[in-house]
Amino acid sequence: MNVLLAVRMYVSKMIQDSGPGMKVLLMDKETIGIVSVAYAQSEILQKEVYLFEQIDKSGNGPIMKHLKCVVFLRPSQENVQLLASELKSPRYGVYYIYFSGIISKASIKVLAESDEQEVVREIQEFYADFFAVGPHLFSLNLEKPIHGMEWDPNCLQRSVQGVLSVLLSLKKNPIIRYQNFSSLARRLAENIRDTILKESSLFHFHRGESIPLLLILDRRCDPITPLLNQWTYQAMVHELLSIKNNRVSLVGVPGAPKDMSEVLLSAEQDEFYANNMYLNFGDIGQTIKSLMDEFQMKAKSHQKVESIADMKAFVENYPQFKKMSGAVTKHVTLVGELSRLVTQHNLLEVSEAEQELACQEEHTQSLTKIRRLLVTDQIRDLDAARLVFLYAIRYHKHQSKDIVGLVDLLRRRGTPVRLIDCVEGILRYASSGETAGSSILTTNDVTKITEKIFKGLKGVENVFTQHSPVLKEIIDNMVKGRLSEEAFPTVGGESLPARIQDVVIFIVGGVTHEESFAVHQFCRANTGIRIALGGTLIHNSQSFISDMEAAVKYLPAGNAKYPHNSAPSGSGRHSKLT
C-alpha cells in the first residue's frame, strides 16, 4: 500500500526495459511532475537518462538517432496527437511508450498508423497517474474542481482516472463506499465503479477474505481542519511557505542563500526531513541544533588533512559531507523563516484562539479573544479572516452570536473585500449539504462525527495541537465496523467485508497534512491496517479558501443561508449574516 514505491517501481521499470544505452525521457507537463515527486533528477541521471523533454515543446528539437526515447504521457487526446506527429518524423532511434492510465484502442490505432518507420518497440500502460507525495499520501493537483457544488467535468474525469490509477498500481479491486450527504462523492464513486466493471479484465486481482475498500469523502464534512494553523514541521512549511510537488520556493526569504531559491523537501532524499517531518515545531529547534553539532564535528575532521590517508578519506567522504552541508543550510533556513513568521504575525496567540474555537465550548471567552485580536495590527488579514470563519462555523446557531460585529471589525481593519465575502461563503460551503430540519450534514451518524471537531481532548499537553480531524474518527469507526451504512453506503449494494485491512481514502475537495499525519499515527498504532490517503489537492488554508470560493460562487441565491443585504447609507457594503 505504498503509493510512492509503486510510482518509483513504474519509472524504474520503464527505463530499465529500454535496455542499456543513452536515453531521453519524453514527458508531458503532468508526468514531469509525477516523476519529479517520486525521483530526484540525480537518481534519474544514474539510470543513463541524459535528456528530459516536454512533448508539447519538443517539436523542433535536434535529430539524435543514437538515443533511445522513453515516452511517459497521460493518455489524453492532445498527447496522442503530439506523439503521433513525433512518430511520423522520429528524432530518436527507437521509442518505448508508456501511458499513465488506460489508453483507448482508437488511440493505439492512431499511433500505429503514424509509426511508418517502425521505431516503436512497445506500448504499455503503467498506472502512475497521480502525485505520490509520500508512502501513504497522494494528490491529483486539481485546483478548484467544484463550481456551484457541481463537478467541473474535466476534473471529475481526471479524478476518476487518478483514483483508478492508484487502485491499479496497488493491485486492488475494492468495495466502494461514499459519504451519502455528498452528491459529489456519490458521482465520483459511481463513475469509478462503472469504469471498473467496463475494464474488468484489468481488475482481476483476487480479493481474498479481507476485501479492499475505497472510501470517498467530501471536504465539507470537515471545513475546520484546513483553516487551522499547523505546528508539525511538514504542515507548517506548507501553511506558511507552501509546498508544491515536494518543492518550496525561498525567493524573497530574508537570509536565504542566493543559490537556494528553491529547495526539495522529500523524505526519500532527505534523512533529516524524513525523521522530523511530523515533529512539533517546539521540538524542531533541538533537532536542528543536533544536526548542526554533528555537521561541525565533521567539518573540523575535514580540516585535518595532514597525510595521504587523510586526503584519501577526505575525497571519499566529501560527497556525503557536501550533501550534509546542503541539508543543514536548507533546514536552518526553513526553520529560521518559520520562526520569523510565527513571531512577526503573532501566530502563537492566533493559533491558541483557533484551537479554543475548534475544541472548546467557550463562546464568550472566544468572542472576546477574537475581538481583541482583530484590532491588533500585528496579525495578518488572512489570520483575522480565518478566526472569523472558524467562529461563524462554530457559533452560527448560538443565540448570542455576533458574526455581524466581527465582520464589521474585519472591514474596519481594511481586510480585503474578498476575504470578508468569504465569511458568508464558508457558511454556505459548510451547510451546502443541508436539508430542512437537519444539521450541517444529513445523517445523525455523520453529524455526531462532525461534532467531534469541537470537542476538547483530555490529556493533551500542547494547546496548539488539541484539534483532531474528523477523518480520524471516521477511520476509527470504519475499522471497528461502526460506520453507518446509511451515512456511508456502498456502490452497487455490495456486502461489507468482515475485516478491514487495505483502505484507499479519497477526499473530494482536498486533503491536508494534518489528516495525513493522523493516518500515519493510526497505521503505526494499528499495524494490521494499511491506508493510502489522497485528495483533489493537498491544502493549506489559502488554497482551501480559493477552492471554497469557487465551490459556492455559482450557487443560486436561494441556497445562501446568510444572504447579502444593503447596509444603511454611509456605512459601506455590509453582509447581514443573521
Coordinates of C-alpha atoms in Angstrom, one line a residue:
M1 CA 0.0 0.0 0.0
N2 CA 3.0 2.3 -0.6
V3 CA 1.9 4.7 -3.4
L4 CA 5.3 6.3 -3.6
L5 CA 7.1 2.9 -4.1
A6 CA 4.5 2.0 -6.7
V7 CA 5.4 5.1 -8.8
R8 CA 9.1 4.6 -8.3
M9 CA 8.9 1.0 -9.5
Y10 CA 7.0 2.0 -12.6
V11 CA 9.5 4.7 -13.5
S12 CA 12.4 2.4 -12.8
K13 CA 10.9 -0.4 -14.9
M14 CA 10.2 1.8 -17.9
I15 CA 13.8 3.0 -18.0
Q16 CA 15.2 -0.5 -17.3
D17 CA 13.0 -2.2 -20.0
S18 CA 14.5 0.0 -22.7
G19 CA 17.9 -1.7 -22.1
P20 CA 21.4 -0.2 -21.8
G21 CA 22.4 2.9 -23.6
M22 CA 21.8 6.6 -23.6
K23 CA 18.2 7.7 -23.3
V24 CA 15.9 10.7 -23.4
L25 CA 12.8 10.8 -21.2
L26 CA 9.9 12.4 -23.1
M27 CA 7.0 13.5 -20.9
D28 CA 4.1 16.0 -20.6
K29 CA 3.6 18.7 -18.1
E30 CA 1.9 16.5 -15.6
T31 CA 4.0 13.4 -15.9
I32 CA 7.1 15.6 -15.4
G33 CA 5.6 16.5 -12.0
I34 CA 4.6 12.9 -11.2
V35 CA 8.2 11.7 -11.9
S36 CA 9.9 14.6 -10.1
V37 CA 7.9 14.0 -6.9
A38 CA 9.0 10.3 -6.9
Y39 CA 12.6 10.7 -8.1
A40 CA 15.3 13.3 -7.8
Q41 CA 16.9 14.3 -11.1
S42 CA 20.3 13.0 -9.9
E43 CA 18.7 9.5 -9.5
I44 CA 17.3 9.5 -13.0
L45 CA 20.6 10.6 -14.4
Q46 CA 22.2 7.5 -12.8
K47 CA 19.9 5.4 -15.0
E48 CA 21.5 6.6 -18.2
V49 CA 18.8 9.2 -18.9
Y50 CA 20.7 12.2 -20.2
L51 CA 18.0 14.4 -21.6
F52 CA 14.5 15.4 -20.4
E53 CA 11.9 16.8 -22.9
Q54 CA 8.3 18.0 -22.7
I55 CA 6.3 16.7 -25.6
D56 CA 4.5 20.0 -26.4
K57 CA 7.8 21.9 -26.5
S58 CA 10.0 19.4 -28.4
G59 CA 8.7 19.6 -32.0
N60 CA 11.7 21.4 -33.5
G61 CA 14.4 19.6 -31.4
P62 CA 17.6 18.1 -33.0
I63 CA 17.6 14.7 -34.5
M64 CA 19.6 12.3 -32.3
K65 CA 19.2 8.7 -33.6
H66 CA 21.8 7.4 -31.2
L67 CA 19.4 8.0 -28.3
K68 CA 16.6 5.7 -27.1
C69 CA 13.4 7.6 -26.3
V70 CA 11.4 6.5 -23.2
V71 CA 7.9 8.2 -23.5
F72 CA 5.8 8.6 -20.4
L73 CA 2.5 10.5 -21.0
R74 CA -1.0 10.9 -19.7
P75 CA -3.5 9.2 -22.2
S76 CA -5.1 12.4 -23.4
Q77 CA -6.2 13.1 -27.0
E78 CA -3.8 16.0 -27.2
N79 CA -0.8 13.9 -26.1
V80 CA -1.7 11.1 -28.6
Q81 CA -1.8 13.7 -31.4
L82 CA 1.5 15.2 -30.3
L83 CA 3.1 11.7 -30.1
A84 CA 1.7 10.7 -33.5
S85 CA 3.4 13.8 -35.0
E86 CA 6.6 12.8 -33.3
L87 CA 6.4 9.2 -34.7
K88 CA 5.8 10.4 -38.2
S89 CA 9.2 12.2 -38.2
P90 CA 11.1 10.4 -35.5
R91 CA 14.0 12.2 -33.9
Y92 CA 15.3 9.3 -31.9
G93 CA 16.4 5.7 -32.8
V94 CA 13.7 3.7 -31.0
Y95 CA 10.7 4.5 -28.8
Y96 CA 9.4 2.8 -25.7
I97 CA 5.9 4.3 -25.0
Y98 CA 4.2 4.2 -21.6
F99 CA 0.9 5.7 -20.7
S100 CA 0.0 6.6 -17.1
G101 CA -3.6 5.3 -17.4
I102 CA -6.0 3.4 -19.6
I103 CA -5.4 4.1 -23.3
S104 CA -8.2 3.6 -25.9
K105 CA -7.9 1.2 -28.8
A106 CA -8.6 4.1 -31.1
S107 CA -5.6 6.0 -29.8
I108 CA -3.3 2.9 -30.2
K109 CA -4.5 2.7 -33.8
V110 CA -3.6 6.4 -34.4
L111 CA -0.1 5.7 -33.1
A112 CA 0.3 2.5 -35.1
E113 CA -0.6 4.3 -38.3
S114 CA 1.8 7.1 -37.5
D115 CA 4.7 4.7 -36.9
E116 CA 5.6 4.4 -40.6
Q117 CA 9.3 3.9 -39.9
E118 CA 8.6 1.2 -37.3
V119 CA 10.6 2.9 -34.5
V120 CA 8.1 1.9 -31.7
R121 CA 9.3 -1.1 -29.7
E122 CA 6.5 -1.3 -27.2
I123 CA 3.4 0.4 -25.9
Q124 CA 2.3 -0.3 -22.3
E125 CA 0.0 1.1 -19.5
F126 CA 2.0 1.9 -16.4
Y127 CA -0.5 3.2 -13.8
A128 CA 1.2 6.2 -12.3
D129 CA -1.4 8.9 -12.9
F130 CA -1.1 10.6 -9.5
F131 CA 1.4 12.6 -7.5
A132 CA 2.8 10.3 -4.8
V133 CA 3.8 12.9 -2.2
G134 CA 4.7 10.2 0.4
P135 CA 4.4 6.5 1.0
H136 CA 0.7 6.9 2.1
L137 CA -0.2 10.3 0.6
F138 CA -1.1 11.2 -2.9
S139 CA -2.7 14.2 -4.7
L140 CA -4.1 15.0 -8.2
N141 CA -3.1 18.6 -8.0
L142 CA -6.6 19.8 -9.1
E143 CA -7.4 23.4 -8.1
K144 CA -11.0 24.5 -7.9
P145 CA -12.5 21.2 -9.1
I146 CA -16.0 22.1 -7.8
H147 CA -18.2 25.0 -9.2
G148 CA -21.6 25.8 -7.7
M149 CA -21.4 22.5 -5.8
E150 CA -21.1 20.6 -9.1
W151 CA -18.1 18.8 -10.6
D152 CA -16.1 20.5 -13.3
P153 CA -16.4 17.8 -15.9
N154 CA -12.7 17.7 -16.7
C155 CA -11.8 17.5 -13.0
L156 CA -14.3 14.7 -12.5
Q157 CA -12.8 12.7 -15.4
R158 CA -9.3 13.4 -14.0
S159 CA -10.3 12.3 -10.5
V160 CA -11.8 9.0 -11.9
Q161 CA -8.6 8.4 -13.8
G162 CA -6.3 9.3 -10.9
V163 CA -8.1 7.1 -8.3
L164 CA -8.3 4.2 -10.8
S165 CA -4.6 4.5 -11.3
V166 CA -4.0 4.3 -7.6
L167 CA -6.1 1.2 -7.4
L168 CA -4.3 -0.5 -10.3
S169 CA -0.9 0.5 -9.1
L170 CA -1.7 -1.1 -5.7
K171 CA -3.5 -4.1 -7.4
K172 CA -6.7 -3.6 -5.6
N173 CA -10.3 -4.3 -6.7
P174 CA -12.2 -2.7 -3.8
I175 CA -15.7 -2.3 -2.5
I176 CA -16.6 1.4 -2.8
R177 CA -18.2 3.4 -0.1
Y178 CA -19.0 7.1 -0.2
Q179 CA -20.4 9.9 2.0
N180 CA -24.1 9.8 1.4
F181 CA -24.8 13.6 2.0
S182 CA -22.5 14.4 -0.9
S183 CA -23.7 14.1 -4.5
L184 CA -20.1 14.9 -5.5
A185 CA -18.7 11.8 -3.6
R186 CA -21.6 9.7 -5.0
R187 CA -21.0 10.7 -8.6
L188 CA -17.2 10.0 -8.4
A189 CA -17.9 6.7 -6.7
E190 CA -20.4 5.6 -9.3
N191 CA -18.1 6.7 -12.2
I192 CA -15.2 4.7 -10.7
R193 CA -17.4 1.7 -10.3
D194 CA -18.7 1.9 -13.9
T195 CA -15.1 2.0 -15.2
I196 CA -14.0 -0.9 -13.1
L197 CA -16.9 -3.0 -14.5
K198 CA -16.1 -1.9 -18.0
E199 CA -12.4 -2.7 -17.6
S200 CA -13.0 -5.8 -15.6
S201 CA -10.0 -7.6 -17.2
L202 CA -7.7 -5.1 -15.6
F203 CA -9.2 -5.5 -12.1
H204 CA -8.8 -9.3 -12.0
F205 CA -7.0 -9.1 -8.6
H206 CA -8.1 -11.8 -6.1
R207 CA -9.9 -10.1 -3.2
G208 CA -9.4 -12.8 -0.6
E209 CA -11.0 -12.8 2.9
S210 CA -10.2 -9.1 3.6
I211 CA -11.7 -7.2 0.7
P212 CA -10.0 -3.8 -0.1
L213 CA -12.1 -0.7 0.5
L214 CA -12.2 2.6 -1.4
L215 CA -13.8 5.3 0.8
I216 CA -14.7 8.6 -0.9
L217 CA -15.3 11.6 1.4
D218 CA -16.3 15.2 0.9
R219 CA -14.2 18.1 2.3
R220 CA -17.4 19.7 3.6
C221 CA -17.6 17.1 6.3
D222 CA -14.7 18.9 8.0
P223 CA -14.2 22.5 6.9
I224 CA -12.3 23.2 10.1
T225 CA -9.1 21.3 9.6
P226 CA -7.8 23.2 6.6
L227 CA -8.5 26.6 8.3
L228 CA -6.2 25.9 11.3
N229 CA -2.6 27.0 11.7
Q230 CA -0.3 23.9 11.8
W231 CA 2.5 23.0 14.2
T232 CA 4.2 20.0 12.7
Y233 CA 7.2 20.6 10.5
Q234 CA 5.8 19.5 7.1
A235 CA 2.4 21.0 7.7
M236 CA 3.9 24.3 8.9
V237 CA 6.1 24.6 5.9
H238 CA 3.1 24.1 3.6
E239 CA 0.9 26.5 5.5
L240 CA 3.5 29.4 5.7
L241 CA 5.7 28.8 2.7
S242 CA 3.7 26.4 0.5
I243 CA 5.0 23.0 -0.8
K244 CA 4.3 22.2 -4.5
N245 CA 5.4 18.8 -5.8
N246 CA 7.8 18.5 -2.8
R247 CA 9.4 21.8 -3.6
V248 CA 9.5 25.0 -1.6
S249 CA 10.3 28.4 -3.0
L250 CA 12.6 30.6 -0.9
V251 CA 12.5 33.6 -3.2
G252 CA 12.2 36.7 -1.0
V253 CA 13.0 34.8 2.2
P254 CA 15.4 37.1 4.3
G255 CA 18.9 35.5 4.6
A256 CA 18.2 32.6 2.2
P257 CA 21.4 31.7 0.2
K258 CA 21.4 33.1 -3.3
D259 CA 21.9 29.6 -4.7
M260 CA 18.9 28.3 -2.8
S261 CA 15.9 29.9 -4.5
E262 CA 14.0 26.6 -4.3
V263 CA 14.6 23.6 -2.1
L264 CA 13.5 19.9 -2.3
L265 CA 11.6 18.5 0.7
S266 CA 11.3 14.8 0.1
A267 CA 11.5 12.1 2.8
E268 CA 13.1 9.8 0.1
Q269 CA 16.0 12.2 -0.5
D270 CA 16.4 13.9 2.9
E271 CA 17.0 11.9 6.0
F272 CA 16.6 14.8 8.4
Y273 CA 13.2 15.7 6.9
A274 CA 12.1 12.0 6.9
N275 CA 12.9 11.8 10.7
N276 CA 11.4 15.2 11.6
M277 CA 8.5 16.0 9.2
Y278 CA 5.9 15.1 11.9
L279 CA 7.7 16.6 14.8
N280 CA 6.1 19.5 16.6
F281 CA 7.7 22.9 15.9
G282 CA 8.7 23.2 19.6
D283 CA 11.0 20.2 19.2
I284 CA 12.5 21.1 15.8
G285 CA 14.9 23.7 17.3
Q286 CA 16.6 21.0 19.3
T287 CA 16.9 18.6 16.4
I288 CA 18.3 21.4 14.2
K289 CA 20.9 22.1 16.9
S290 CA 21.9 18.4 17.0
L291 CA 22.2 18.4 13.2
M292 CA 24.5 21.5 13.3
D293 CA 26.6 20.0 16.1
E294 CA 27.2 16.8 14.1
F295 CA 28.0 18.8 11.0
Q296 CA 30.5 21.0 12.8
M297 CA 32.3 17.9 14.2
K298 CA 32.6 16.5 10.6
A299 CA 33.7 19.9 9.3
K300 CA 36.6 20.0 11.9
S301 CA 37.7 16.5 11.0
H302 CA 37.8 17.6 7.3
Q303 CA 40.2 20.4 8.2
K304 CA 42.9 18.0 9.4
V305 CA 44.3 16.8 6.1
E306 CA 47.9 16.0 7.1
S307 CA 48.7 12.8 5.2
I308 CA 47.9 10.8 2.0
A309 CA 45.5 8.7 4.1
D310 CA 43.7 11.9 5.3
M311 CA 43.5 13.2 1.7
K312 CA 42.0 9.8 0.6
A313 CA 39.5 9.9 3.4
F314 CA 38.6 13.5 2.6
V315 CA 37.9 12.7 -1.1
E316 CA 35.9 9.6 -0.2
N317 CA 33.7 11.4 2.3
Y318 CA 33.4 14.7 0.5
P319 CA 30.2 13.9 -1.4
Q320 CA 28.4 12.9 1.9
F321 CA 29.9 16.0 3.6
K322 CA 28.6 18.2 0.8
K323 CA 25.2 16.6 1.0
M324 CA 25.1 17.1 4.8
S325 CA 26.2 20.7 4.4
G326 CA 23.3 21.4 2.0
A327 CA 20.8 19.7 4.3
V328 CA 22.0 21.8 7.3
T329 CA 21.8 25.1 5.3
K330 CA 18.3 24.1 3.9
H331 CA 16.7 23.3 7.2
V332 CA 18.3 26.1 9.2
T333 CA 17.0 28.5 6.6
L334 CA 13.5 26.9 6.6
V335 CA 13.2 26.8 10.4
G336 CA 14.6 30.3 10.8
E337 CA 12.0 31.6 8.3
L338 CA 9.1 29.7 10.1
S339 CA 10.3 31.1 13.4
R340 CA 10.4 34.7 12.0
L341 CA 6.9 34.4 10.6
V342 CA 5.5 32.9 13.8
T343 CA 6.9 35.9 15.8
Q344 CA 6.1 38.6 13.2
H345 CA 2.4 37.6 12.8
N346 CA 1.8 36.6 16.4
L347 CA 0.8 33.1 15.3
L348 CA 1.1 31.5 18.7
E349 CA -1.8 33.7 20.1
V350 CA -3.8 33.3 16.9
S351 CA -3.4 29.5 17.0
E352 CA -4.4 29.3 20.6
A353 CA -7.7 31.2 19.7
E354 CA -8.2 28.9 16.8
Q355 CA -7.8 25.8 18.9
E356 CA -10.2 27.1 21.5
L357 CA -12.8 27.7 18.8
A358 CA -12.3 24.2 17.4
C359 CA -12.1 22.2 20.6
Q360 CA -13.9 24.1 23.4
E361 CA -17.3 25.3 24.3
E362 CA -16.5 28.9 25.5
H363 CA -18.5 31.3 23.4
T364 CA -18.0 34.5 25.4
Q365 CA -14.3 33.8 26.0
S366 CA -13.6 33.1 22.3
L367 CA -15.6 36.1 21.1
T368 CA -13.7 38.4 23.5
K369 CA -10.3 37.0 22.3
I370 CA -11.2 37.3 18.6
R371 CA -12.4 40.9 19.0
R372 CA -9.1 41.8 20.7
L373 CA -7.0 40.1 18.0
L374 CA -9.0 41.7 15.1
V375 CA -7.9 45.2 16.3
T376 CA -4.2 44.1 16.5
D377 CA -2.1 45.3 13.6
Q378 CA 0.4 42.5 14.1
I379 CA -1.8 39.7 12.8
R380 CA -2.3 39.2 9.1
D381 CA -5.6 39.8 7.3
L382 CA -5.6 36.1 6.4
D383 CA -5.4 35.1 10.1
A384 CA -8.0 37.6 11.1
A385 CA -10.4 36.3 8.5
R386 CA -9.8 32.7 9.4
L387 CA -10.7 33.4 13.0
V388 CA -14.0 34.8 11.9
F389 CA -14.6 31.9 9.6
L390 CA -14.0 29.4 12.4
Y391 CA -16.3 31.5 14.8
A392 CA -19.0 31.6 12.1
I393 CA -18.9 27.8 11.6
R394 CA -18.7 27.1 15.3
Y395 CA -21.4 29.5 16.6
H396 CA -23.7 30.4 13.7
K397 CA -26.6 28.9 15.6
H398 CA -25.6 30.3 19.0
Q399 CA -28.3 32.7 20.4
S400 CA -25.6 35.3 21.4
K401 CA -23.6 35.1 18.2
D402 CA -22.0 38.3 16.8
I403 CA -20.9 37.4 13.3
V404 CA -22.0 40.8 12.0
G405 CA -19.9 42.6 14.6
L406 CA -16.8 40.5 13.7
V407 CA -17.3 41.2 10.0
D408 CA -17.6 44.9 10.8
L409 CA -14.2 44.6 12.7
L410 CA -12.7 42.9 9.6
R411 CA -13.9 45.8 7.4
R412 CA -12.6 48.5 9.8
R413 CA -9.1 47.0 9.8
G414 CA -9.1 47.1 6.0
T415 CA -9.4 43.4 5.3
P416 CA -9.7 42.7 1.6
V417 CA -13.3 42.5 0.4
R418 CA -12.7 39.0 -1.0
L419 CA -11.9 37.7 2.5
I420 CA -14.9 39.5 4.0
D421 CA -17.2 38.0 1.5
C422 CA -15.8 34.6 2.3
V423 CA -17.4 34.7 5.8
E424 CA -20.8 34.1 4.0
G425 CA -19.1 31.8 1.6
I426 CA -17.7 29.5 4.3
L427 CA -21.1 29.1 5.8
R428 CA -22.7 28.4 2.5
Y429 CA -20.0 25.8 1.9
A430 CA -20.3 24.1 5.3
S431 CA -24.1 24.0 5.1
S432 CA -24.4 23.2 1.3
G433 CA -25.3 19.6 2.1
E434 CA -28.0 20.7 4.4
T435 CA -31.7 19.7 4.1
A436 CA -34.7 21.0 6.1
G437 CA -34.5 20.1 9.7
S438 CA -31.0 18.6 9.6
S439 CA -27.7 19.7 11.0
I440 CA -24.7 20.6 8.7
L441 CA -24.9 17.1 7.3
T442 CA -27.9 14.8 6.6
T443 CA -27.5 11.8 8.8
N444 CA -27.2 11.5 12.6
D445 CA -24.1 9.4 12.3
V446 CA -22.2 11.9 10.3
T447 CA -23.4 14.8 12.5
K448 CA -22.0 13.0 15.6
I449 CA -18.7 12.7 13.8
T450 CA -18.7 16.3 12.8
E451 CA -19.4 17.5 16.3
K452 CA -16.1 15.8 17.3
I453 CA -14.4 18.8 15.6
F454 CA -15.4 20.9 18.6
K455 CA -14.8 18.5 21.5
G456 CA -11.7 19.1 23.6
L457 CA -9.3 16.2 24.0
K458 CA -8.3 15.2 27.6
G459 CA -4.6 14.8 28.4
V460 CA -3.4 17.0 25.5
E461 CA -0.4 19.0 26.8
N462 CA 0.1 21.2 23.8
V463 CA -2.7 23.7 23.5
F464 CA -1.7 24.2 19.8
T465 CA -2.3 20.6 18.8
Q466 CA -5.6 19.8 20.6
H467 CA -7.6 19.5 17.4
S468 CA -8.2 16.1 15.9
P469 CA -9.6 15.9 12.3
V470 CA -12.9 14.3 11.6
L471 CA -11.1 11.8 9.4
K472 CA -9.5 10.2 12.4
E473 CA -12.9 9.4 13.9
I474 CA -14.2 8.1 10.5
I475 CA -11.2 5.8 10.2
D476 CA -11.6 4.5 13.7
N477 CA -15.4 3.8 13.2
M478 CA -14.7 2.2 9.9
V479 CA -12.1 -0.2 11.3
K480 CA -14.4 -1.1 14.2
G481 CA -17.3 -1.7 11.8
R482 CA -19.3 1.2 13.3
L483 CA -19.5 3.3 10.2
S484 CA -23.2 3.6 9.4
E485 CA -24.3 2.1 6.0
E486 CA -26.9 4.8 5.7
A487 CA -24.3 7.5 6.1
F488 CA -21.6 5.7 4.0
P489 CA -23.4 3.3 1.6
T490 CA -21.7 1.0 -0.9
V491 CA -21.9 1.4 -4.6
G492 CA -23.9 -1.4 -6.2
G493 CA -25.1 -2.6 -2.8
E494 CA -22.1 -4.9 -2.2
S495 CA -21.8 -6.5 1.2
L496 CA -19.2 -5.0 3.6
P497 CA -16.2 -7.2 4.4
A498 CA -16.0 -8.7 7.9
R499 CA -12.4 -7.5 8.3
I500 CA -10.8 -4.3 7.1
Q501 CA -7.1 -4.3 6.1
D502 CA -6.4 -2.3 3.0
V503 CA -8.1 1.1 2.5
V504 CA -7.8 3.9 -0.1
I505 CA -9.4 7.1 1.1
F506 CA -10.0 9.9 -1.4
I507 CA -11.3 13.4 -0.3
V508 CA -13.2 15.4 -2.9
G509 CA -12.2 19.0 -2.3
G510 CA -8.8 18.2 -1.0
V511 CA -6.8 16.7 1.9
T512 CA -4.5 18.3 4.5
H513 CA -1.1 17.4 6.0
E514 CA -2.9 17.2 9.4
E515 CA -5.1 14.4 8.1
S516 CA -2.0 12.7 6.6
F517 CA -0.3 12.8 10.0
A518 CA -3.5 11.3 11.6
V519 CA -3.3 8.4 9.1
H520 CA 0.4 8.0 9.8
Q521 CA -0.3 7.8 13.5
F522 CA -3.3 5.5 13.1
C523 CA -1.3 3.0 11.0
R524 CA 1.6 3.0 13.4
A525 CA -0.8 2.2 16.3
N526 CA -2.8 -0.4 14.2
T527 CA -0.1 -2.4 12.3
G528 CA -2.6 -4.7 10.6
I529 CA -4.3 -1.7 8.8
R530 CA -2.8 -0.1 5.6
I531 CA -4.2 3.2 4.4
A532 CA -3.5 5.3 1.3
L533 CA -4.9 8.8 1.6
G534 CA -5.4 11.3 -1.2
G535 CA -7.4 14.2 -2.5
T536 CA -8.0 16.5 -5.4
L537 CA -5.3 18.8 -3.8
I538 CA -3.2 19.0 -0.7
H539 CA -4.5 22.1 1.0
N540 CA -3.1 24.9 3.1
S541 CA -5.6 27.5 4.3
Q542 CA -5.1 29.7 1.3
S543 CA -5.7 27.0 -1.3
F544 CA -8.7 25.8 0.7
I545 CA -10.3 29.3 0.8
S546 CA -9.8 29.5 -3.0
D547 CA -11.4 26.1 -3.6
M548 CA -14.3 27.0 -1.3
E549 CA -14.9 30.3 -3.1
A550 CA -15.2 28.5 -6.4
A551 CA -17.4 25.8 -5.0
V552 CA -20.0 28.3 -3.7
K553 CA -19.6 31.0 -6.3
Y554 CA -22.4 29.9 -8.7
L555 CA -24.8 28.6 -6.1
P556 CA -28.3 30.2 -6.6
A557 CA -29.2 32.9 -4.1
G558 CA -31.8 30.6 -2.5
N559 CA -29.0 28.3 -1.3
A560 CA -27.4 31.1 0.7
K561 CA -28.3 30.8 4.3
Y562 CA -26.8 34.3 5.1
P563 CA -27.7 36.5 2.0
H564 CA -26.2 39.9 1.4
N565 CA -28.4 42.9 2.4
S566 CA -27.8 46.5 1.8
A567 CA -26.4 48.4 4.8
P568 CA -27.6 51.8 5.9
S569 CA -26.2 54.6 3.7
G570 CA -22.8 55.8 4.7
S571 CA -21.7 52.6 6.4
G572 CA -20.3 50.9 3.3
R573 CA -21.2 47.5 1.9
H574 CA -22.2 45.2 4.8
S575 CA -23.0 41.5 5.0
K576 CA -26.1 40.7 7.0
L577 CA -25.2 37.3 8.5
T578 CA -28.1 36.7 10.8

